[in-house]
Coordinates of C-alpha atoms in Angstrom, one line a residue:
M127 CA -51.2 -53.2 -2.7
Y128 CA -50.8 -49.6 -3.7
F129 CA -51.9 -48.5 -7.2
K130 CA -52.1 -45.0 -8.7
Q131 CA -52.9 -43.6 -12.2
L132 CA -51.4 -40.2 -13.2
V133 CA -52.8 -38.5 -16.3
K134 CA -51.5 -35.7 -18.4
E135 CA -54.3 -34.5 -20.7
D136 CA -52.3 -32.4 -23.2
L137 CA -51.0 -35.5 -25.1
G138 CA -53.4 -37.9 -23.5
C139 CA -50.7 -39.8 -21.5
A140 CA -51.2 -42.0 -18.4
S141 CA -48.4 -43.2 -16.1
Y142 CA -48.7 -45.7 -13.2
M143 CA -47.3 -46.5 -9.8
V144 CA -47.8 -49.9 -8.4
G145 CA -46.3 -51.4 -5.3
C146 CA -46.6 -52.5 -1.7
I147 CA -47.0 -50.1 1.2
N148 CA -45.8 -52.7 3.8
K149 CA -42.6 -53.4 1.9
G150 CA -42.1 -49.8 1.0
V151 CA -41.3 -50.6 -2.7
C152 CA -42.9 -49.8 -6.0
A153 CA -42.6 -49.8 -9.8
V154 CA -43.4 -46.9 -12.2
V155 CA -44.8 -47.7 -15.6
D156 CA -44.5 -45.5 -18.6
P157 CA -43.4 -42.2 -16.9
R158 CA -43.4 -39.1 -19.0
L159 CA -40.4 -36.8 -18.7
D160 CA -42.4 -33.9 -17.2
M161 CA -44.1 -36.2 -14.7
V162 CA -40.9 -37.3 -12.9
D163 CA -41.1 -34.8 -10.1
D164 CA -44.7 -35.5 -9.4
I165 CA -44.0 -39.3 -9.4
L166 CA -41.1 -39.0 -7.1
E167 CA -42.9 -36.7 -4.7
L168 CA -45.8 -39.2 -4.6
A169 CA -43.5 -42.1 -3.9
A170 CA -41.8 -40.2 -1.0
A171 CA -45.2 -39.2 0.4
K172 CA -46.3 -42.8 0.4
G173 CA -43.0 -44.1 1.8
L174 CA -42.2 -46.0 -1.3
Q175 CA -38.8 -46.6 -2.9
V176 CA -38.9 -46.8 -6.7
E177 CA -37.1 -50.1 -7.5
A178 CA -38.3 -50.5 -11.1
V179 CA -39.2 -48.4 -14.1
I180 CA -41.1 -50.4 -16.8
E181 CA -41.6 -49.2 -20.3
T182 CA -44.3 -50.9 -22.2
H183 CA -42.6 -49.9 -25.5
N184 CA -40.4 -47.2 -27.1
H185 CA -42.8 -44.3 -27.1
A186 CA -43.2 -42.3 -30.3
D187 CA -45.2 -39.3 -29.2
H188 CA -43.3 -38.1 -26.1
I189 CA -40.0 -38.3 -24.3
S190 CA -40.1 -40.8 -21.5
G191 CA -38.8 -40.1 -17.9
H192 CA -37.4 -43.6 -17.4
G193 CA -33.8 -42.4 -17.5
E194 CA -34.3 -39.5 -15.2
I195 CA -36.1 -41.7 -12.6
A196 CA -33.3 -44.3 -12.8
R197 CA -30.7 -41.6 -12.4
R198 CA -32.3 -40.1 -9.4
T199 CA -33.4 -43.3 -7.6
G200 CA -31.1 -46.1 -8.8
A201 CA -34.1 -48.0 -10.0
T202 CA -33.7 -50.7 -12.7
I203 CA -35.3 -50.0 -16.1
Y204 CA -37.2 -53.0 -17.6
I205 CA -38.2 -53.2 -21.3
H206 CA -38.9 -56.0 -23.8
E207 CA -35.9 -57.5 -25.4
Q208 CA -37.0 -56.5 -28.9
A209 CA -36.8 -52.8 -28.0
Q210 CA -33.1 -52.6 -28.7
A211 CA -32.6 -50.2 -25.8
E212 CA -29.1 -48.7 -25.6
Y213 CA -29.3 -47.6 -21.9
P214 CA -28.7 -49.9 -18.9
H215 CA -31.7 -52.1 -18.4
K216 CA -33.0 -55.6 -17.9
N217 CA -34.7 -57.3 -20.8
L218 CA -38.2 -58.7 -20.5
K219 CA -40.0 -61.5 -22.3
D220 CA -43.5 -62.9 -22.3
G221 CA -44.3 -64.5 -18.9
D222 CA -41.6 -62.8 -16.9
E223 CA -42.8 -61.7 -13.4
L224 CA -41.7 -58.9 -11.1
V225 CA -42.7 -59.2 -7.4
L226 CA -42.9 -56.1 -5.2
G227 CA -44.3 -57.2 -1.9
V228 CA -47.9 -58.2 -2.5
A229 CA -47.9 -56.7 -6.0
K230 CA -47.1 -59.3 -8.7
L231 CA -46.6 -58.0 -12.2
R232 CA -46.6 -60.4 -15.2
V233 CA -45.5 -59.5 -18.7
I234 CA -47.8 -60.2 -21.6
H235 CA -46.0 -59.7 -25.0
T236 CA -48.5 -57.7 -27.1
P237 CA -46.9 -56.7 -30.4
G238 CA -48.9 -54.7 -32.9
H239 CA -48.4 -51.0 -32.0
R240 CA -44.7 -51.8 -31.9
P241 CA -42.9 -55.2 -32.0
E242 CA -41.5 -54.8 -28.5
H243 CA -44.8 -53.8 -26.9
I244 CA -45.9 -55.5 -23.7
A245 CA -48.9 -55.3 -21.4
I246 CA -48.6 -56.0 -17.6
A247 CA -51.1 -58.1 -15.7
V248 CA -51.1 -57.0 -12.0
A249 CA -52.2 -59.2 -9.1
D250 CA -52.7 -58.2 -5.5
T251 CA -51.5 -61.4 -3.9
S252 CA -52.8 -60.4 -0.5
R253 CA -56.2 -61.1 -2.0
S254 CA -55.7 -63.4 -5.0
E255 CA -53.1 -64.7 -7.5
D256 CA -55.6 -63.7 -10.3
P257 CA -55.0 -60.4 -12.1
W258 CA -56.9 -57.5 -10.6
L259 CA -55.9 -55.1 -13.5
V260 CA -53.9 -55.0 -16.7
L261 CA -51.8 -52.1 -17.8
T262 CA -52.3 -52.3 -21.6
G263 CA -49.9 -49.6 -22.7
D264 CA -50.7 -48.7 -26.3
S265 CA -52.5 -51.9 -27.3
L266 CA -56.1 -51.8 -25.9
F267 CA -57.5 -48.4 -25.2
I268 CA -60.8 -47.3 -23.7
G269 CA -63.2 -47.5 -26.7
D270 CA -60.4 -48.0 -29.2
V271 CA -57.2 -50.0 -30.0
A272 CA -53.7 -48.9 -31.0
R273 CA -52.8 -47.7 -34.4
P274 CA -50.5 -50.3 -36.1
D275 CA -48.4 -48.1 -38.4
L276 CA -45.8 -46.3 -36.3
A277 CA -43.1 -49.0 -36.3
V278 CA -43.8 -51.3 -39.2
A279 CA -46.1 -51.4 -42.2
G280 CA -49.7 -50.9 -41.1
E281 CA -50.8 -54.3 -42.4
E282 CA -48.0 -56.1 -40.5
G283 CA -48.7 -54.2 -37.3
A284 CA -52.5 -54.9 -37.5
D285 CA -51.8 -58.6 -38.1
A286 CA -49.8 -58.8 -34.9
L287 CA -52.3 -56.6 -33.0
Y288 CA -55.1 -59.1 -33.9
D289 CA -53.4 -61.9 -32.0
S290 CA -52.4 -59.6 -29.1
L291 CA -56.0 -58.5 -28.6
F292 CA -58.1 -61.5 -29.4
E293 CA -55.6 -64.3 -28.2
R294 CA -54.0 -62.5 -25.3
L295 CA -55.7 -59.5 -23.7
L296 CA -59.3 -60.4 -24.4
Q297 CA -58.7 -63.8 -22.9
L298 CA -58.5 -62.2 -19.4
E299 CA -61.5 -62.4 -17.1
D300 CA -64.3 -59.9 -17.6
G301 CA -63.7 -58.2 -14.3
V302 CA -60.0 -57.4 -14.9
E303 CA -59.6 -53.6 -15.0
V304 CA -58.1 -52.0 -18.0
Y305 CA -55.6 -49.1 -17.6
P306 CA -54.0 -47.8 -20.9
A307 CA -51.0 -45.6 -21.4
H308 CA -53.0 -43.2 -23.5
V309 CA -56.4 -41.6 -23.1
A310 CA -58.4 -39.2 -25.3
G311 CA -56.2 -36.6 -26.9
S312 CA -53.4 -38.9 -28.1
L313 CA -52.4 -39.5 -31.7
C314 CA -51.7 -43.2 -30.9
G315 CA -55.3 -44.2 -31.6
R316 CA -58.3 -42.9 -33.4
G317 CA -61.4 -42.7 -31.2
M318 CA -60.4 -43.1 -27.6
N319 CA -63.1 -42.5 -24.9
P320 CA -62.5 -39.7 -22.4
K321 CA -62.8 -42.3 -19.6
T322 CA -59.4 -43.3 -18.2
S323 CA -60.2 -46.9 -17.2
S324 CA -62.6 -49.8 -18.0
T325 CA -62.8 -53.5 -17.7
I326 CA -62.0 -56.4 -20.1
G327 CA -65.7 -57.4 -20.1
Y328 CA -66.9 -53.9 -20.9
E329 CA -64.4 -53.4 -23.7
R330 CA -65.2 -56.8 -25.2
K331 CA -68.9 -55.9 -25.2
H332 CA -68.8 -52.2 -26.2
N333 CA -65.5 -51.4 -27.9
T334 CA -66.3 -51.6 -31.6
A335 CA -62.6 -51.8 -32.4
V336 CA -62.5 -55.3 -30.9
A337 CA -65.8 -56.6 -32.3
P338 CA -65.3 -60.1 -33.5
R339 CA -64.5 -60.3 -37.3
P340 CA -62.1 -62.1 -39.7
R341 CA -58.5 -61.3 -39.4
A342 CA -58.4 -59.7 -43.0
T343 CA -61.3 -57.4 -42.1
F344 CA -59.7 -56.3 -38.9
I345 CA -56.4 -55.6 -40.7
A346 CA -58.2 -53.4 -43.3
D347 CA -60.3 -51.6 -40.6
M348 CA -57.2 -50.8 -38.5
N349 CA -55.6 -49.0 -41.5
E350 CA -58.5 -46.8 -42.3
N351 CA -58.9 -43.2 -41.2
L352 CA -55.6 -43.1 -39.2
P353 CA -54.7 -39.7 -37.8
Q354 CA -51.6 -37.8 -38.7
R355 CA -48.5 -39.5 -37.2
P356 CA -47.0 -37.9 -34.1
P357 CA -44.6 -35.1 -35.0
N358 CA -40.9 -35.8 -34.6
M359 CA -41.8 -39.4 -34.2
Y360 CA -38.5 -40.9 -35.3
T361 CA -36.5 -38.5 -33.3
I362 CA -38.5 -39.2 -30.2
V363 CA -38.2 -43.0 -30.6
E364 CA -34.5 -42.8 -31.0
R365 CA -34.1 -40.6 -27.9
N366 CA -36.3 -43.0 -25.8
R367 CA -34.3 -45.9 -27.1
G368 CA -30.9 -44.2 -26.7
D369 CA -28.5 -43.9 -23.7
Y370 CA -29.9 -41.1 -21.6
A371 CA -26.5 -40.6 -20.0
Q372 CA -25.1 -39.5 -23.4
E373 CA -27.8 -36.8 -24.1
E374 CA -26.7 -33.2 -24.7
A375 CA -27.9 -30.8 -22.0
P376 CA -30.6 -28.3 -23.2
L377 CA -29.4 -24.9 -24.2
Q378 CA -29.2 -22.3 -21.4
L379 CA -32.4 -20.3 -21.7
L380 CA -31.7 -16.5 -22.2
A381 CA -33.9 -13.5 -21.6
L382 CA -33.3 -11.5 -24.8
D383 CA -34.1 -7.9 -25.3
A384 CA -35.8 -7.0 -28.6
L385 CA -32.6 -6.3 -30.5
A386 CA -30.9 -9.5 -29.3
F387 CA -34.1 -11.4 -30.1
Q388 CA -34.0 -10.0 -33.6
R389 CA -30.4 -11.0 -34.1
E390 CA -31.2 -14.6 -33.1
M391 CA -34.0 -14.5 -35.7
E392 CA -31.5 -13.4 -38.3
R393 CA -29.4 -16.4 -37.4
G394 CA -32.3 -18.7 -38.3
A395 CA -34.1 -19.2 -35.0
Q396 CA -37.9 -19.7 -35.4
V397 CA -40.3 -17.6 -33.3
I398 CA -43.1 -19.4 -31.5
D399 CA -45.7 -17.0 -30.1
T400 CA -47.6 -18.8 -27.3
R401 CA -50.2 -16.0 -26.7
S402 CA -53.8 -16.4 -27.6
P403 CA -55.0 -16.1 -31.2
H404 CA -56.6 -12.8 -30.5
Q405 CA -53.5 -11.3 -29.0
F406 CA -51.4 -12.6 -31.9
C407 CA -53.9 -11.1 -34.5
E408 CA -53.7 -7.7 -32.8
G409 CA -49.9 -7.6 -33.3
H410 CA -47.0 -10.1 -33.6
I411 CA -43.5 -10.4 -34.8
P412 CA -43.2 -10.9 -38.6
G413 CA -42.3 -14.6 -39.2
G414 CA -43.6 -15.8 -35.9
I415 CA -46.0 -18.7 -35.6
D416 CA -48.8 -18.6 -33.1
V417 CA -49.3 -21.8 -31.1
F418 CA -51.6 -21.0 -28.2
L419 CA -50.0 -22.5 -25.0
R420 CA -53.4 -22.6 -23.2
G421 CA -55.2 -24.1 -26.1
S422 CA -55.3 -27.7 -27.3
A423 CA -52.2 -29.8 -27.8
F424 CA -49.6 -27.0 -27.7
A425 CA -46.6 -29.3 -28.0
T426 CA -48.0 -31.5 -30.7
R427 CA -49.1 -28.6 -32.8
T428 CA -45.7 -27.0 -32.5
G429 CA -44.1 -30.3 -33.6
F430 CA -46.3 -30.4 -36.6
V431 CA -45.1 -27.1 -38.0
V432 CA -41.5 -26.9 -36.7
S433 CA -38.7 -29.4 -36.8
S434 CA -37.4 -30.7 -33.5
A435 CA -33.9 -29.7 -34.7
S436 CA -35.0 -26.0 -35.0
R437 CA -33.6 -23.4 -32.6
L438 CA -36.7 -21.7 -31.0
L439 CA -37.4 -18.3 -29.7
L440 CA -40.5 -17.8 -27.5
V441 CA -42.9 -15.0 -27.0
V442 CA -44.8 -15.6 -23.7
K443 CA -47.3 -13.8 -21.5
D444 CA -45.5 -14.3 -18.2
E445 CA -43.0 -16.5 -16.3
R446 CA -45.5 -19.2 -15.7
D447 CA -46.2 -19.5 -19.4
L448 CA -42.5 -19.6 -20.0
H449 CA -41.9 -22.5 -17.7
D450 CA -44.9 -24.4 -19.0
A451 CA -43.9 -23.9 -22.6
I452 CA -40.3 -25.0 -22.1
T453 CA -41.6 -28.1 -20.2
Q454 CA -44.1 -29.1 -22.8
L455 CA -41.7 -28.6 -25.7
A456 CA -39.1 -30.8 -24.0
V457 CA -41.7 -33.6 -23.8
V458 CA -41.9 -33.8 -27.6
G459 CA -38.2 -33.5 -28.2
F460 CA -37.5 -29.8 -28.4
N461 CA -34.3 -29.0 -26.4
Q462 CA -33.0 -26.1 -28.6
V463 CA -35.0 -23.2 -27.1
V464 CA -32.6 -20.3 -27.4
G465 CA -34.4 -17.7 -25.3
Y466 CA -37.5 -15.6 -24.9
L467 CA -38.5 -12.0 -25.6
D468 CA -37.8 -10.1 -22.4
G469 CA -40.5 -7.4 -22.1
G470 CA -42.8 -9.2 -24.5
M471 CA -44.4 -7.4 -27.4
D472 CA -44.4 -4.1 -25.5
G473 CA -40.6 -4.3 -25.5
W474 CA -40.5 -5.1 -29.2
R475 CA -42.8 -2.2 -30.0
E476 CA -40.7 0.2 -27.8
A477 CA -37.6 -0.8 -29.8
G478 CA -39.3 0.4 -33.0
L479 CA -39.3 -3.0 -34.6
P480 CA -41.9 -4.1 -37.2
V481 CA -45.2 -5.6 -36.1
E482 CA -47.7 -7.5 -38.2
Q483 CA -51.4 -7.8 -37.7
L484 CA -53.9 -10.4 -38.9
E485 CA -57.4 -9.4 -39.8
Q486 CA -60.2 -11.4 -38.1
M487 CA -63.6 -12.2 -39.5
S488 CA -66.7 -13.4 -37.7
I489 CA -68.8 -16.4 -38.8
D490 CA -71.7 -14.1 -39.6
E491 CA -69.5 -12.0 -41.8
L492 CA -68.1 -15.1 -43.6
H493 CA -71.7 -16.4 -44.1
E494 CA -72.7 -13.2 -45.8
I495 CA -70.0 -13.4 -48.5
Y496 CA -68.8 -17.0 -48.5
Q497 CA -70.2 -18.0 -51.9
G498 CA -67.8 -15.5 -53.5
Q499 CA -65.0 -15.9 -51.0
M500 CA -62.0 -18.2 -51.2
I501 CA -62.1 -20.3 -48.0
L502 CA -59.3 -22.5 -46.7
D503 CA -60.2 -25.2 -44.2
V504 CA -57.2 -26.4 -42.2
R505 CA -58.8 -29.1 -40.1
D506 CA -57.9 -32.8 -40.1
Q507 CA -59.3 -35.0 -42.8
S508 CA -61.8 -36.7 -40.5
E509 CA -63.2 -33.4 -39.5
W510 CA -63.5 -32.3 -43.1
D511 CA -65.3 -35.5 -44.1
E512 CA -67.9 -34.9 -41.3
G513 CA -68.9 -31.6 -42.9
H514 CA -67.4 -28.5 -44.5
I515 CA -68.4 -25.3 -46.2
K516 CA -69.3 -25.8 -49.8
G517 CA -66.6 -24.6 -52.2
A518 CA -63.9 -24.5 -49.5
K519 CA -60.4 -25.8 -50.2
H520 CA -59.0 -28.3 -47.7
I521 CA -55.3 -28.4 -46.6
P522 CA -54.6 -29.4 -43.0
Y523 CA -52.4 -26.8 -41.3
Y524 CA -49.5 -29.2 -40.9
F525 CA -49.3 -29.6 -44.7
L526 CA -49.3 -25.9 -45.6
E527 CA -45.6 -25.5 -45.5
E528 CA -45.3 -27.9 -48.5
R529 CA -48.6 -27.0 -50.2
Y530 CA -49.0 -23.2 -49.8
Q531 CA -48.3 -22.7 -53.5
E532 CA -51.6 -24.3 -54.3
L533 CA -53.2 -21.1 -53.1
D534 CA -53.4 -17.7 -54.8
S535 CA -51.6 -15.2 -52.7
S536 CA -53.0 -12.3 -54.7
Q537 CA -56.6 -12.9 -53.6
P538 CA -58.3 -12.5 -50.2
L539 CA -58.4 -15.8 -48.3
A540 CA -60.6 -16.7 -45.3
V541 CA -58.9 -19.4 -43.1
I542 CA -61.0 -21.6 -40.8
C543 CA -60.6 -24.5 -38.4
A544 CA -62.8 -25.8 -35.6
G545 CA -62.4 -22.9 -33.2
G546 CA -59.7 -20.5 -34.3
Q547 CA -56.4 -21.9 -33.0
R548 CA -55.2 -24.0 -36.0
S549 CA -56.4 -21.3 -38.4
T550 CA -54.1 -18.8 -36.6
I551 CA -51.2 -21.2 -37.0
A552 CA -52.1 -21.6 -40.7
C553 CA -52.4 -17.8 -41.2
A554 CA -48.9 -17.3 -39.6
I555 CA -47.4 -19.8 -42.0
L556 CA -49.0 -18.2 -45.0
Q557 CA -47.9 -14.7 -43.9
K558 CA -44.3 -16.0 -43.9
H559 CA -44.8 -16.9 -47.5
G560 CA -46.1 -13.5 -48.6
F561 CA -49.9 -13.8 -48.2
T562 CA -51.2 -10.4 -47.2
Q563 CA -55.0 -10.7 -47.6
L564 CA -55.7 -13.2 -44.9
L565 CA -58.9 -13.3 -42.8
N566 CA -58.8 -15.5 -39.7
V567 CA -62.3 -16.8 -39.0
L568 CA -63.3 -16.4 -35.4
G569 CA -65.2 -19.3 -33.8
G570 CA -64.5 -21.6 -36.7
M571 CA -66.6 -24.5 -37.8
D572 CA -67.9 -25.2 -34.3
T573 CA -69.7 -21.9 -34.4
W574 CA -70.7 -22.3 -38.1
N575 CA -72.4 -25.6 -37.2
R576 CA -73.9 -24.4 -34.0
V577 CA -75.6 -21.5 -35.8
G578 CA -76.9 -24.0 -38.3
F579 CA -75.3 -22.8 -41.5
E580 CA -75.1 -25.2 -44.4
T581 CA -72.4 -27.8 -44.8
V582 CA -71.6 -30.5 -47.2
K583 CA -69.9 -33.9 -46.8
K584 CA -67.1 -35.5 -48.9

């Protein structure tokens, strides 16, 4: 039996290929859109024909590549009957089996994260009929379990998840290997371990999320301290459920000189500056939002501050960054990228167009004056709860667009996050709304804590 895990760390996604070398066939499970080329190249290199694409559920945080693989290979798409898929597919139900040479895949219906969710127990029948591994999708993670609130009310989802975990998955043998559809970095759980695989026995013993407890306690626990929901969630689910053959083609990407770029801005397109926070602070286009491409979670953070229906304009460092930005944005549902600034910021300046700066402040400088300084902390709630600067105000960066009026734009404001990326996003949003006395704190709370400066909790 052939088995391969493929991981994309930006959104914490894992896809799988399982099949039989002797028969030359395989199935692909939970492929992400931007992984299709890699998957098909791997299949060709191994001499495998992709006969099946299996979706464990309608994904809410990224666009799936199931349709593209089916279009390019003729593979059949399989998904649970409750998914209400609108594309050509075969419905799955609990207990169904798919045999690919020596690889036998058995469906385990595991609702909770979503009603249609399935796990897949995989046996290598050349050795045993017993499962060797289980592809748990978004149900059982490494060190965590799925969040229950993305498709139904959190209490309803957690109630179903309780049975899926304790009555289904954790009934497998200790030695069965666990391979989830998400690893650390995903918004589909709360505390995933950086490891990408485990075993049923190890998770049963060491995963606190599946510690034995009454159903009511589990339901309450599963609905505490949930992270922000994935951006563009409903749009992404509908696209993954919909008929991929009917999708509109992405806009043709245009290289725009500075004046053409400005005209698109005047028509309502939003500028996303993918350069580093330092480069953005030194000089940027007024109204642009800096989301660092080479930082953490570029696509997710863009989705948090810009609607997927928005027409986007990009400022990039080079052609490689352009390609990567377009690809990552497409994965979270952005297919309305109008163009990019040809010549970059040098071309913008040479055209005599306005440039904004953003003042930066070191941790030491902030510490010297912080007791008399207005400070805005834009980290997530869980980070704030772990420790923050006394007297700071807390508004996560993805809520600033609707809450900026809580702040006094006539006073200097130091903006801080963990390391400086989200604070730059926050400052860009505030600049759009007329804040002119902003100080972007370099190094963020990571440096503040490392130096040993005082923090308070809750």
